[in-house]
Coordinates of C-alpha atoms in Angstrom, one line a residue:
Chain A
G1 CA 19.1 -0.8 -6.4
A2 CA 17.5 2.4 -6.0
G3 CA 14.3 1.0 -4.7
V4 CA 13.0 0.1 -1.0
S5 CA 14.8 -3.2 0.1
Q6 CA 13.6 -5.6 2.5
S7 CA 15.2 -8.6 4.2
P8 CA 14.7 -11.4 4.5
S9 CA 12.4 -12.1 1.7
N10 CA 10.8 -15.0 3.4
K11 CA 10.9 -16.2 7.2
V12 CA 9.6 -19.4 8.5
T13 CA 9.7 -19.6 12.4
E14 CA 8.0 -21.4 15.4
K15 CA 5.1 -20.0 17.3
G16 CA 6.5 -18.2 20.4
K17 CA 9.6 -17.0 18.8
D18 CA 10.7 -13.5 18.2
V19 CA 11.5 -12.3 14.7
E20 CA 13.0 -9.1 13.2
L21 CA 12.3 -7.7 9.9
R22 CA 14.3 -5.1 8.1
C23 CA 13.7 -2.3 5.7
D24 CA 15.9 -0.2 3.7
P25 CA 14.1 2.9 2.3
I26 CA 14.9 4.7 -0.9
S27 CA 17.9 7.1 0.0
G28 CA 16.6 10.7 0.9
H29 CA 13.1 9.5 2.0
T30 CA 12.4 10.9 5.2
A31 CA 8.8 9.1 5.6
L32 CA 8.7 5.3 6.1
Y33 CA 5.8 3.1 6.6
W34 CA 5.2 -0.5 7.6
Y35 CA 1.9 -2.5 6.2
R36 CA 0.8 -5.9 6.8
Q37 CA -1.0 -7.8 3.8
S38 CA -2.5 -11.0 4.7
L39 CA -3.5 -13.7 1.8
G40 CA -5.9 -12.1 -0.7
Q41 CA -6.3 -9.0 1.2
G42 CA -5.7 -5.3 0.9
L43 CA -2.8 -3.7 2.9
E44 CA -3.2 -2.9 6.7
F45 CA -1.4 0.1 7.8
L46 CA 0.9 -0.7 11.0
I47 CA 3.1 2.4 11.8
Y48 CA 4.5 5.4 10.3
F49 CA 8.0 7.0 10.8
Q50 CA 8.8 10.8 10.0
G51 CA 12.6 10.8 10.5
N52 CA 13.3 8.7 13.6
S53 CA 10.0 9.5 15.2
A54 CA 6.6 7.7 15.1
P55 CA 3.8 10.0 14.9
D56 CA 1.3 7.2 14.3
K57 CA 1.6 3.8 15.4
S58 CA -2.1 3.3 15.6
G59 CA -2.0 0.1 13.3
L60 CA 0.1 -2.1 15.6
P61 CA -2.1 -4.9 16.5
S62 CA -0.7 -5.7 19.9
D63 CA 2.3 -4.9 22.2
R64 CA 4.2 -7.7 20.7
F65 CA 4.6 -5.3 17.9
S66 CA 7.3 -2.7 18.0
A67 CA 9.3 -0.7 15.4
E68 CA 12.2 1.7 15.4
R69 CA 14.1 3.8 12.8
T70 CA 17.6 4.9 13.3
G71 CA 19.7 7.6 11.6
G72 CA 16.6 8.4 9.4
S73 CA 17.3 5.4 7.5
V74 CA 16.9 1.9 8.3
S75 CA 13.9 0.4 10.3
T76 CA 13.3 -2.7 12.0
L77 CA 9.9 -4.2 12.8
T78 CA 10.0 -6.8 15.7
I79 CA 7.5 -9.2 16.5
Q80 CA 7.7 -10.8 19.9
R81 CA 6.4 -14.3 20.9
T82 CA 5.0 -14.8 17.3
Q83 CA 1.5 -16.4 16.9
Q84 CA 0.1 -18.2 13.9
E85 CA -2.3 -15.2 13.1
D86 CA 1.0 -13.1 12.6
S87 CA 1.6 -14.9 9.2
A88 CA 1.3 -12.3 6.5
V89 CA 3.5 -10.4 4.2
Y90 CA 4.8 -7.4 5.8
L91 CA 5.5 -4.6 3.5
C92 CA 7.6 -1.3 3.9
A93 CA 7.3 1.9 2.0
S94 CA 9.0 5.0 1.9
S95 CA 8.3 8.6 0.5
L96 CA 10.0 11.7 0.0
V97 CA 8.1 13.6 2.9
G98 CA 5.0 12.6 4.8
G99 CA 2.2 14.6 6.4
R100 CA 1.3 17.7 4.7
S101 CA 3.0 17.3 1.5
N102 CA 1.4 14.4 -0.2
Q103 CA 4.0 12.2 -2.1
P104 CA 3.7 8.5 -3.4
Q105 CA 4.5 5.8 -1.1
H106 CA 7.1 3.4 -2.9
F107 CA 7.1 -0.2 -1.7
G108 CA 9.5 -3.0 -1.3
D109 CA 8.5 -6.7 -2.1
G110 CA 7.9 -7.4 1.4
T111 CA 8.8 -10.2 4.0
R112 CA 6.9 -13.2 3.8
L113 CA 6.5 -14.2 7.3
S114 CA 5.0 -18.0 8.1
I115 CA 4.6 -19.1 11.8
L116 CA 4.3 -22.7 12.3
Chain B
G1 CA -15.5 -1.9 -8.4
E2 CA -14.3 -2.8 -4.9
S3 CA -15.6 -4.9 -2.3
V4 CA -15.2 -6.0 1.1
G5 CA -14.5 -9.7 1.8
L6 CA -12.2 -12.3 0.6
H7 CA -13.4 -12.6 -3.0
L8 CA -11.8 -10.0 -5.0
P9 CA -13.6 -8.2 -8.0
T10 CA -12.4 -9.5 -11.3
L11 CA -12.0 -8.1 -14.7
S12 CA -11.0 -10.0 -17.8
V13 CA -10.3 -8.3 -21.0
Q14 CA -8.9 -9.1 -24.4
E15 CA -5.3 -7.7 -25.3
G16 CA -5.9 -4.3 -27.0
D17 CA -9.2 -3.6 -25.2
N18 CA -9.4 -0.6 -22.8
S19 CA -9.8 -1.4 -19.0
I20 CA -11.8 0.4 -16.4
I21 CA -11.2 -0.3 -12.7
N22 CA -13.4 1.2 -10.2
C23 CA -13.1 1.9 -6.5
A24 CA -15.4 3.5 -4.1
Y25 CA -13.9 5.4 -1.0
S26 CA -15.8 6.3 2.1
N27 CA -13.9 9.4 3.7
S28 CA -14.9 12.7 2.5
A29 CA -11.8 14.2 4.1
S30 CA -9.5 12.1 1.9
D31 CA -7.5 14.5 -0.1
Y32 CA -5.0 12.4 -2.0
F33 CA -5.4 9.0 -4.0
I34 CA -3.1 6.6 -5.5
W35 CA -3.3 3.5 -7.8
Y36 CA -1.0 0.5 -7.5
K37 CA -0.2 -2.5 -9.4
Q38 CA 0.6 -5.7 -7.6
E39 CA 2.1 -8.6 -9.3
S40 CA 2.3 -12.0 -7.7
G41 CA 5.3 -12.0 -5.2
K42 CA 5.9 -8.5 -5.5
G43 CA 5.3 -5.3 -3.5
P44 CA 2.6 -2.7 -4.9
Q45 CA 4.0 -0.6 -7.7
F46 CA 2.9 2.9 -8.0
I47 CA 1.0 3.8 -11.2
I48 CA -0.6 7.1 -10.8
D49 CA -2.0 9.6 -8.0
I50 CA -4.3 12.5 -8.0
R51 CA -5.1 15.3 -5.6
S52 CA -8.6 16.2 -4.6
N53 CA -8.2 19.4 -6.2
M54 CA -8.1 17.6 -9.7
D55 CA -10.9 15.6 -11.3
K56 CA -8.6 13.8 -14.0
R57 CA -5.1 13.1 -14.3
Q58 CA -3.2 11.3 -17.3
G59 CA -0.3 9.3 -17.3
Q60 CA 1.3 6.9 -20.0
R61 CA -1.4 4.6 -21.1
V62 CA -3.4 5.4 -17.9
T63 CA -5.9 7.8 -16.9
V64 CA -7.3 8.4 -13.3
L65 CA -10.7 9.8 -12.7
L66 CA -12.0 11.5 -9.5
N67 CA -15.4 12.1 -8.4
K68 CA -15.8 13.6 -5.2
T69 CA -19.5 14.1 -5.3
V70 CA -20.1 10.3 -5.3
K71 CA -16.7 9.5 -3.7
H72 CA -15.5 7.4 -6.7
L73 CA -12.4 6.7 -8.1
S74 CA -11.6 4.8 -11.5
L75 CA -8.5 3.8 -13.4
Q76 CA -8.6 3.7 -17.1
I77 CA -5.8 1.6 -19.0
A78 CA -5.6 2.0 -22.7
A79 CA -4.8 -0.9 -25.0
T80 CA -4.5 -3.2 -22.2
Q81 CA -1.5 -5.7 -22.5
P82 CA -0.9 -9.1 -20.9
G83 CA 1.9 -7.7 -18.8
D84 CA -0.9 -5.4 -17.3
S85 CA -2.4 -8.7 -15.5
A86 CA -2.1 -8.1 -11.9
V87 CA -4.1 -7.2 -8.9
Y88 CA -5.0 -3.3 -8.7
F89 CA -5.4 -1.2 -5.4
C90 CA -6.7 2.0 -5.0
A91 CA -5.4 3.9 -1.8
E92 CA -6.6 7.0 0.0
N93 CA -4.7 9.4 2.1
T94 CA -7.1 11.4 4.6
R95 CA -6.8 15.0 5.5
K96 CA -6.2 15.2 9.2
D97 CA -7.2 18.8 10.2
A98 CA -8.5 21.9 8.4
G99 CA -5.0 23.2 7.7
G100 CA -4.4 20.4 5.4
T101 CA -2.0 18.1 7.3
S102 CA -2.7 14.6 6.2
Y103 CA -2.4 11.4 8.4
G104 CA 0.8 9.6 7.2
K105 CA -1.0 6.5 6.5
L106 CA -2.7 5.2 3.3
T107 CA -6.1 3.2 3.5
F108 CA -6.2 0.7 0.8
G109 CA -9.2 -1.0 -1.1
Q110 CA -9.5 -4.8 -1.2
G111 CA -8.1 -4.9 -5.0
T112 CA -9.4 -6.0 -8.3
I113 CA -7.8 -8.9 -10.1
L114 CA -7.2 -7.8 -14.1
T115 CA -6.6 -10.6 -16.2
V116 CA -5.7 -9.9 -19.8
H117 CA -6.1 -12.5 -22.6
P118 CA -3.9 -12.6 -25.7

């Protein structure tokens, strides 16, 4: 498909384990974003990539959270030593460009993360 | 309209009626706004956007109105259909500096639940 692809779609893990969430943006989109959505809530910004650089990582809630992007394409969000409060849907979005030229962000269907 | 907290605003309409969903934003430096539709188990789906140099934009069956004076945004859906039932979010992108560079992130409202009855 041509949309944003995220994997896995669901992840259940035990407290204290590390998890990796993957995002494949729309081909040609240089900007990539990670958000978190808790049950019944709006979306909370985590980090923004322009190419492989992250000019804004202000939304990462703690140093247990990190993200990288390689080749200007795929991004991985890693949560170390997971806690129950990390349970949420993690959404990835991409846009044609970021910053000065406002373009709509297009979202994947997210990874539903449950910490036992 | 939007509210902060766990209880989302709800709007119930009959099929064929017009729907209006409201959103208040707080940052006068925001210069780009988007409406998204989110169905259960799915990611937000782009509906329509508007830049701050406009006050109205129309799409297919949808119209977005922007009132910068009172920092208010609305989404109008014409001839609402059962398939329009979903949670609707407004989102804003804030201008970072006088040169127009924007922060990358979107700030989302809490959402409004739209239910369309056949």
